[in-house]
Amino acid sequence: MFLDRWLKPRPAKAAGAKLYASAVAQARSPAFYRDFGVRDSMEGRFELFSLHVIFLIERLKGQGDAAAETSQAVFDSYVKGLDDAFREIGVADTAVGKKMKKLAGAFYGRLKTYDEAVASLPDEAATRDFLARTAFEERGEGDVAALTTYLIKTRGSLADQPLDALLQGDVTWPNP
């Protein structure tokens, strides 16, 4: 917005941007690509960026108005990051909107499927299936079990972190 230059952003907006930046940094960890076998491609990175944003949205869900506002700010930062990435690689302005609409649909589909998969925990079958289809693009390659373990560990780690810290944009990710 025009006034954002002069006005300090709302705390939730700043926290959401900080959480998103942290999620991106974590998703870029070489271990996911080198050790787990996720492809280091636009698709592979999209899946890991999306997964880490989903972790944050899940943790903030149902935690009150400030958490809902921060969660929305994380998602807004995610969308802006995707938009910026398309523009950086030279996608025409007229095509960015179409691509963003497609990716938004993909994200919401993943969010729904993720929710269904983790609802069945501690049975890991649905979670492994979700990760095999998304992060590993149904290639039959990669260490789905290791990424499933990471997903479970990350959910636990985020659940143990104080909500107040998250609302300040502070998050600690476990090692992949």
PDB file of C-alpha atoms in Angstrom:
ATOM      1  CA  MET A   1       0.000   0.000   0.000  1.00  0.00           C
ATOM      2  CA  PHE A   2       1.028   3.604  -0.546  1.00  0.00           C
ATOM      3  CA  LEU A   3       1.012   4.515   3.146  1.00  0.00           C
ATOM      4  CA  ASP A   4       3.090   1.487   4.187  1.00  0.00           C
ATOM      5  CA  ARG A   5       6.190   3.519   3.372  1.00  0.00           C
ATOM      6  CA  TRP A   6       5.394   6.005   6.127  1.00  0.00           C
ATOM      7  CA  LEU A   7       3.433   3.881   8.528  1.00  0.00           C
ATOM      8  CA  LYS A   8       4.935   1.047  10.466  1.00  0.00           C
ATOM      9  CA  PRO A   9       3.337  -2.237   9.378  1.00  0.00           C
ATOM     10  CA  ARG A  10       0.957  -3.973  11.735  1.00  0.00           C
ATOM     11  CA  PRO A  11       2.731  -6.445  14.039  1.00  0.00           C
ATOM     12  CA  ALA A  12       1.005  -9.412  12.397  1.00  0.00           C
ATOM     13  CA  LYS A  13       2.151  -8.329   8.946  1.00  0.00           C
ATOM     14  CA  ALA A  14       5.763  -7.995  10.087  1.00  0.00           C
ATOM     15  CA  ALA A  15       5.592 -11.312  11.963  1.00  0.00           C
ATOM     16  CA  GLY A  16       4.038 -13.056   8.952  1.00  0.00           C
ATOM     17  CA  ALA A  17       6.764 -11.785   6.641  1.00  0.00           C
ATOM     18  CA  LYS A  18       9.437 -12.908   9.105  1.00  0.00           C
ATOM     19  CA  LEU A  19       7.858 -16.349   9.527  1.00  0.00           C
ATOM     20  CA  TYR A  20       7.573 -16.760   5.755  1.00  0.00           C
ATOM     21  CA  ALA A  21      11.239 -15.785   5.268  1.00  0.00           C
ATOM     22  CA  SER A  22      12.184 -18.382   7.865  1.00  0.00           C
ATOM     23  CA  ALA A  23      10.031 -21.020   6.141  1.00  0.00           C
ATOM     24  CA  VAL A  24      11.724 -20.275   2.811  1.00  0.00           C
ATOM     25  CA  ALA A  25      15.176 -20.520   4.377  1.00  0.00           C
ATOM     26  CA  GLN A  26      14.262 -23.857   5.962  1.00  0.00           C
ATOM     27  CA  ALA A  27      12.761 -25.195   2.714  1.00  0.00           C
ATOM     28  CA  ARG A  28      16.016 -24.343   0.940  1.00  0.00           C
ATOM     29  CA  SER A  29      18.026 -26.534   3.310  1.00  0.00           C
ATOM     30  CA  PRO A  30      20.283 -28.723   1.142  1.00  0.00           C
ATOM     31  CA  ALA A  31      19.381 -31.819   3.181  1.00  0.00           C
ATOM     32  CA  PHE A  32      15.925 -31.981   1.591  1.00  0.00           C
ATOM     33  CA  TYR A  33      17.441 -32.212  -1.870  1.00  0.00           C
ATOM     34  CA  ARG A  34      20.680 -34.044  -1.126  1.00  0.00           C
ATOM     35  CA  ASP A  35      19.578 -36.510   1.558  1.00  0.00           C
ATOM     36  CA  PHE A  36      15.817 -36.863   1.126  1.00  0.00           C
ATOM     37  CA  GLY A  37      15.789 -36.841  -2.678  1.00  0.00           C
ATOM     38  CA  VAL A  38      13.354 -33.985  -3.296  1.00  0.00           C
ATOM     39  CA  ARG A  39      14.145 -32.574  -6.743  1.00  0.00           C
ATOM     40  CA  ASP A  40      15.961 -29.251  -6.664  1.00  0.00           C
ATOM     41  CA  SER A  41      13.600 -27.780  -9.242  1.00  0.00           C
ATOM     42  CA  MET A  42      10.836 -25.183  -9.285  1.00  0.00           C
ATOM     43  CA  GLU A  43       8.326 -27.926  -8.539  1.00  0.00           C
ATOM     44  CA  GLY A  44      10.353 -29.438  -5.706  1.00  0.00           C
ATOM     45  CA  ARG A  45      10.964 -26.066  -4.113  1.00  0.00           C
ATOM     46  CA  PHE A  46       7.290 -25.121  -4.490  1.00  0.00           C
ATOM     47  CA  GLU A  47       6.333 -28.274  -2.614  1.00  0.00           C
ATOM     48  CA  LEU A  48       8.757 -27.617   0.234  1.00  0.00           C
ATOM     49  CA  PHE A  49       7.892 -23.905   0.470  1.00  0.00           C
ATOM     50  CA  SER A  50       4.216 -24.862   0.548  1.00  0.00           C
ATOM     51  CA  LEU A  51       4.763 -27.563   3.165  1.00  0.00           C
ATOM     52  CA  HIS A  52       6.556 -25.161   5.512  1.00  0.00           C
ATOM     53  CA  VAL A  53       3.886 -22.494   5.059  1.00  0.00           C
ATOM     54  CA  ILE A  54       1.276 -25.158   5.823  1.00  0.00           C
ATOM     55  CA  PHE A  55       3.162 -26.053   9.026  1.00  0.00           C
ATOM     56  CA  LEU A  56       2.896 -22.428  10.152  1.00  0.00           C
ATOM     57  CA  ILE A  57      -0.752 -22.037   9.165  1.00  0.00           C
ATOM     58  CA  GLU A  58      -1.604 -25.258  11.000  1.00  0.00           C
ATOM     59  CA  ARG A  59       0.204 -24.116  14.164  1.00  0.00           C
ATOM     60  CA  LEU A  60      -1.553 -20.742  14.200  1.00  0.00           C
ATOM     61  CA  LYS A  61      -5.036 -22.127  13.436  1.00  0.00           C
ATOM     62  CA  GLY A  62      -7.573 -21.669  16.210  1.00  0.00           C
ATOM     63  CA  GLN A  63      -5.238 -19.596  18.381  1.00  0.00           C
ATOM     64  CA  GLY A  64      -7.177 -16.328  18.379  1.00  0.00           C
ATOM     65  CA  ASP A  65      -7.411 -13.165  16.318  1.00  0.00           C
ATOM     66  CA  ALA A  66      -3.722 -12.207  16.445  1.00  0.00           C
ATOM     67  CA  ALA A  67      -2.745 -15.699  15.282  1.00  0.00           C
ATOM     68  CA  ALA A  68      -5.342 -15.614  12.488  1.00  0.00           C
ATOM     69  CA  GLU A  69      -4.008 -12.257  11.321  1.00  0.00           C
ATOM     70  CA  THR A  70      -0.423 -13.545  11.454  1.00  0.00           C
ATOM     71  CA  SER A  71      -1.417 -16.696   9.574  1.00  0.00           C
ATOM     72  CA  GLN A  72      -3.009 -14.569   6.850  1.00  0.00           C
ATOM     73  CA  ALA A  73       0.158 -12.464   6.695  1.00  0.00           C
ATOM     74  CA  VAL A  74       2.246 -15.634   6.243  1.00  0.00           C
ATOM     75  CA  PHE A  75      -0.010 -16.669   3.363  1.00  0.00           C
ATOM     76  CA  ASP A  76       0.087 -13.172   1.835  1.00  0.00           C
ATOM     77  CA  SER A  77       3.901 -13.219   1.982  1.00  0.00           C
ATOM     78  CA  TYR A  78       3.872 -16.663   0.345  1.00  0.00           C
ATOM     79  CA  VAL A  79       1.687 -15.416  -2.520  1.00  0.00           C
ATOM     80  CA  LYS A  80       3.871 -12.325  -2.969  1.00  0.00           C
ATOM     81  CA  GLY A  81       6.972 -14.532  -2.994  1.00  0.00           C
ATOM     82  CA  LEU A  82       5.521 -16.715  -5.751  1.00  0.00           C
ATOM     83  CA  ASP A  83       4.448 -13.671  -7.741  1.00  0.00           C
ATOM     84  CA  ASP A  84       7.930 -12.158  -7.421  1.00  0.00           C
ATOM     85  CA  ALA A  85       9.545 -15.449  -8.470  1.00  0.00           C
ATOM     86  CA  PHE A  86       7.460 -15.614 -11.650  1.00  0.00           C
ATOM     87  CA  ARG A  87       8.364 -12.069 -12.553  1.00  0.00           C
ATOM     88  CA  GLU A  88      12.064 -12.742 -11.852  1.00  0.00           C
ATOM     89  CA  ILE A  89      12.139 -15.652 -14.279  1.00  0.00           C
ATOM     90  CA  GLY A  90      10.508 -13.544 -16.953  1.00  0.00           C
ATOM     91  CA  VAL A  91       6.900 -14.693 -16.963  1.00  0.00           C
ATOM     92  CA  ALA A  92       4.881 -12.054 -18.793  1.00  0.00           C
ATOM     93  CA  ASP A  93       2.742  -9.806 -16.608  1.00  0.00           C
ATOM     94  CA  THR A  94      -0.358 -10.974 -18.445  1.00  0.00           C
ATOM     95  CA  ALA A  95       0.408 -14.615 -17.594  1.00  0.00           C
ATOM     96  CA  VAL A  96       1.360 -14.141 -13.928  1.00  0.00           C
ATOM     97  CA  GLY A  97      -2.261 -13.862 -12.786  1.00  0.00           C
ATOM     98  CA  LYS A  98      -3.226 -17.114 -14.495  1.00  0.00           C
ATOM     99  CA  LYS A  99      -0.246 -18.932 -13.009  1.00  0.00           C
ATOM    100  CA  MET A 100      -0.943 -17.523  -9.556  1.00  0.00           C
ATOM    101  CA  LYS A 101      -4.562 -18.660  -9.731  1.00  0.00           C
ATOM    102  CA  LYS A 102      -3.410 -22.157 -10.659  1.00  0.00           C
ATOM    103  CA  LEU A 103      -0.850 -22.226  -7.828  1.00  0.00           C
ATOM    104  CA  ALA A 104      -3.372 -20.915  -5.292  1.00  0.00           C
ATOM    105  CA  GLY A 105      -5.655 -23.798  -6.218  1.00  0.00           C
ATOM    106  CA  ALA A 106      -2.749 -26.215  -5.886  1.00  0.00           C
ATOM    107  CA  PHE A 107      -1.865 -24.788  -2.472  1.00  0.00           C
ATOM    108  CA  TYR A 108      -5.410 -25.075  -1.135  1.00  0.00           C
ATOM    109  CA  GLY A 109      -5.624 -28.618  -2.475  1.00  0.00           C
ATOM    110  CA  ARG A 110      -2.422 -29.496  -0.650  1.00  0.00           C
ATOM    111  CA  LEU A 111      -3.640 -27.822   2.530  1.00  0.00           C
ATOM    112  CA  LYS A 112      -6.842 -29.898   2.470  1.00  0.00           C
ATOM    113  CA  THR A 113      -4.978 -33.129   1.707  1.00  0.00           C
ATOM    114  CA  TYR A 114      -2.366 -32.349   4.378  1.00  0.00           C
ATOM    115  CA  ASP A 115      -5.113 -31.819   6.971  1.00  0.00           C
ATOM    116  CA  GLU A 116      -6.664 -35.157   6.026  1.00  0.00           C
ATOM    117  CA  ALA A 117      -3.289 -36.928   6.131  1.00  0.00           C
ATOM    118  CA  VAL A 118      -2.199 -35.639   9.535  1.00  0.00           C
ATOM    119  CA  ALA A 119      -5.652 -36.333  10.981  1.00  0.00           C
ATOM    120  CA  SER A 120      -4.831 -40.039  10.635  1.00  0.00           C
ATOM    121  CA  LEU A 121      -1.590 -39.822  12.654  1.00  0.00           C
ATOM    122  CA  PRO A 122      -0.061 -41.744  14.376  1.00  0.00           C
ATOM    123  CA  ASP A 123      -0.824 -44.019  11.395  1.00  0.00           C
ATOM    124  CA  GLU A 124       1.672 -42.641   8.884  1.00  0.00           C
ATOM    125  CA  ALA A 125       0.312 -44.220   5.690  1.00  0.00           C
ATOM    126  CA  ALA A 126      -1.771 -41.208   4.579  1.00  0.00           C
ATOM    127  CA  THR A 127       1.064 -38.817   5.402  1.00  0.00           C
ATOM    128  CA  ARG A 128       3.571 -40.877   3.413  1.00  0.00           C
ATOM    129  CA  ASP A 129       1.123 -41.017   0.502  1.00  0.00           C
ATOM    130  CA  PHE A 130       0.612 -37.228   0.648  1.00  0.00           C
ATOM    131  CA  LEU A 131       4.380 -36.591   0.577  1.00  0.00           C
ATOM    132  CA  ALA A 132       4.997 -39.161  -2.172  1.00  0.00           C
ATOM    133  CA  ARG A 133       2.432 -37.417  -4.398  1.00  0.00           C
ATOM    134  CA  THR A 134       3.554 -33.865  -3.664  1.00  0.00           C
ATOM    135  CA  ALA A 135       7.187 -33.513  -2.610  1.00  0.00           C
ATOM    136  CA  PHE A 136       8.317 -36.511  -4.630  1.00  0.00           C
ATOM    137  CA  GLU A 137       5.986 -35.943  -7.597  1.00  0.00           C
ATOM    138  CA  GLU A 138       4.932 -39.607  -7.623  1.00  0.00           C
ATOM    139  CA  ARG A 139       8.372 -40.541  -8.980  1.00  0.00           C
ATOM    140  CA  GLY A 140       8.853 -43.522  -6.686  1.00  0.00           C
ATOM    141  CA  GLU A 141      12.213 -42.031  -5.716  1.00  0.00           C
ATOM    142  CA  GLY A 142      13.410 -40.272  -2.612  1.00  0.00           C
ATOM    143  CA  ASP A 143      13.238 -40.980   1.072  1.00  0.00           C
ATOM    144  CA  VAL A 144       9.536 -40.592   1.824  1.00  0.00           C
ATOM    145  CA  ALA A 145      10.000 -42.142   5.274  1.00  0.00           C
ATOM    146  CA  ALA A 146      12.640 -39.556   6.234  1.00  0.00           C
ATOM    147  CA  LEU A 147      10.453 -36.657   5.076  1.00  0.00           C
ATOM    148  CA  THR A 148       7.497 -38.158   6.965  1.00  0.00           C
ATOM    149  CA  THR A 149       9.628 -38.308  10.113  1.00  0.00           C
ATOM    150  CA  TYR A 150      10.636 -34.685   9.542  1.00  0.00           C
ATOM    151  CA  LEU A 151       6.981 -33.667   9.106  1.00  0.00           C
ATOM    152  CA  ILE A 152       6.006 -35.308  12.391  1.00  0.00           C
ATOM    153  CA  LYS A 153       9.033 -33.860  14.192  1.00  0.00           C
ATOM    154  CA  THR A 154       8.301 -30.375  12.830  1.00  0.00           C
ATOM    155  CA  ARG A 155       4.654 -30.474  13.881  1.00  0.00           C
ATOM    156  CA  GLY A 156       5.739 -31.427  17.402  1.00  0.00           C
ATOM    157  CA  SER A 157       8.438 -28.782  17.495  1.00  0.00           C
ATOM    158  CA  LEU A 158       6.056 -26.036  16.387  1.00  0.00           C
ATOM    159  CA  ALA A 159       3.404 -27.167  18.879  1.00  0.00           C
ATOM    160  CA  ASP A 160       5.981 -26.824  21.670  1.00  0.00           C
ATOM    161  CA  GLN A 161       6.998 -23.294  20.687  1.00  0.00           C
ATOM    162  CA  PRO A 162       5.297 -20.449  22.543  1.00  0.00           C
ATOM    163  CA  LEU A 163       2.541 -18.765  20.580  1.00  0.00           C
ATOM    164  CA  ASP A 164       3.858 -15.359  21.660  1.00  0.00           C
ATOM    165  CA  ALA A 165       7.204 -16.098  19.984  1.00  0.00           C
ATOM    166  CA  LEU A 166       5.467 -17.083  16.748  1.00  0.00           C
ATOM    167  CA  LEU A 167       3.361 -13.917  16.870  1.00  0.00           C
ATOM    168  CA  GLN A 168       6.642 -11.993  16.975  1.00  0.00           C
ATOM    169  CA  GLY A 169       7.851 -13.903  13.903  1.00  0.00           C
ATOM    170  CA  ASP A 170      10.273 -16.111  15.826  1.00  0.00           C
ATOM    171  CA  VAL A 171      10.330 -19.785  14.930  1.00  0.00           C
ATOM    172  CA  THR A 172      12.877 -22.544  15.378  1.00  0.00           C
ATOM    173  CA  TRP A 173      12.845 -25.302  12.800  1.00  0.00           C
ATOM    174  CA  PRO A 174      14.228 -28.772  13.535  1.00  0.00           C
ATOM    175  CA  ASN A 175      17.112 -30.058  11.473  1.00  0.00           C
ATOM    176  CA  PRO A 176      15.943 -32.044   8.451  1.00  0.00           C
TER     177      PRO A 176
END
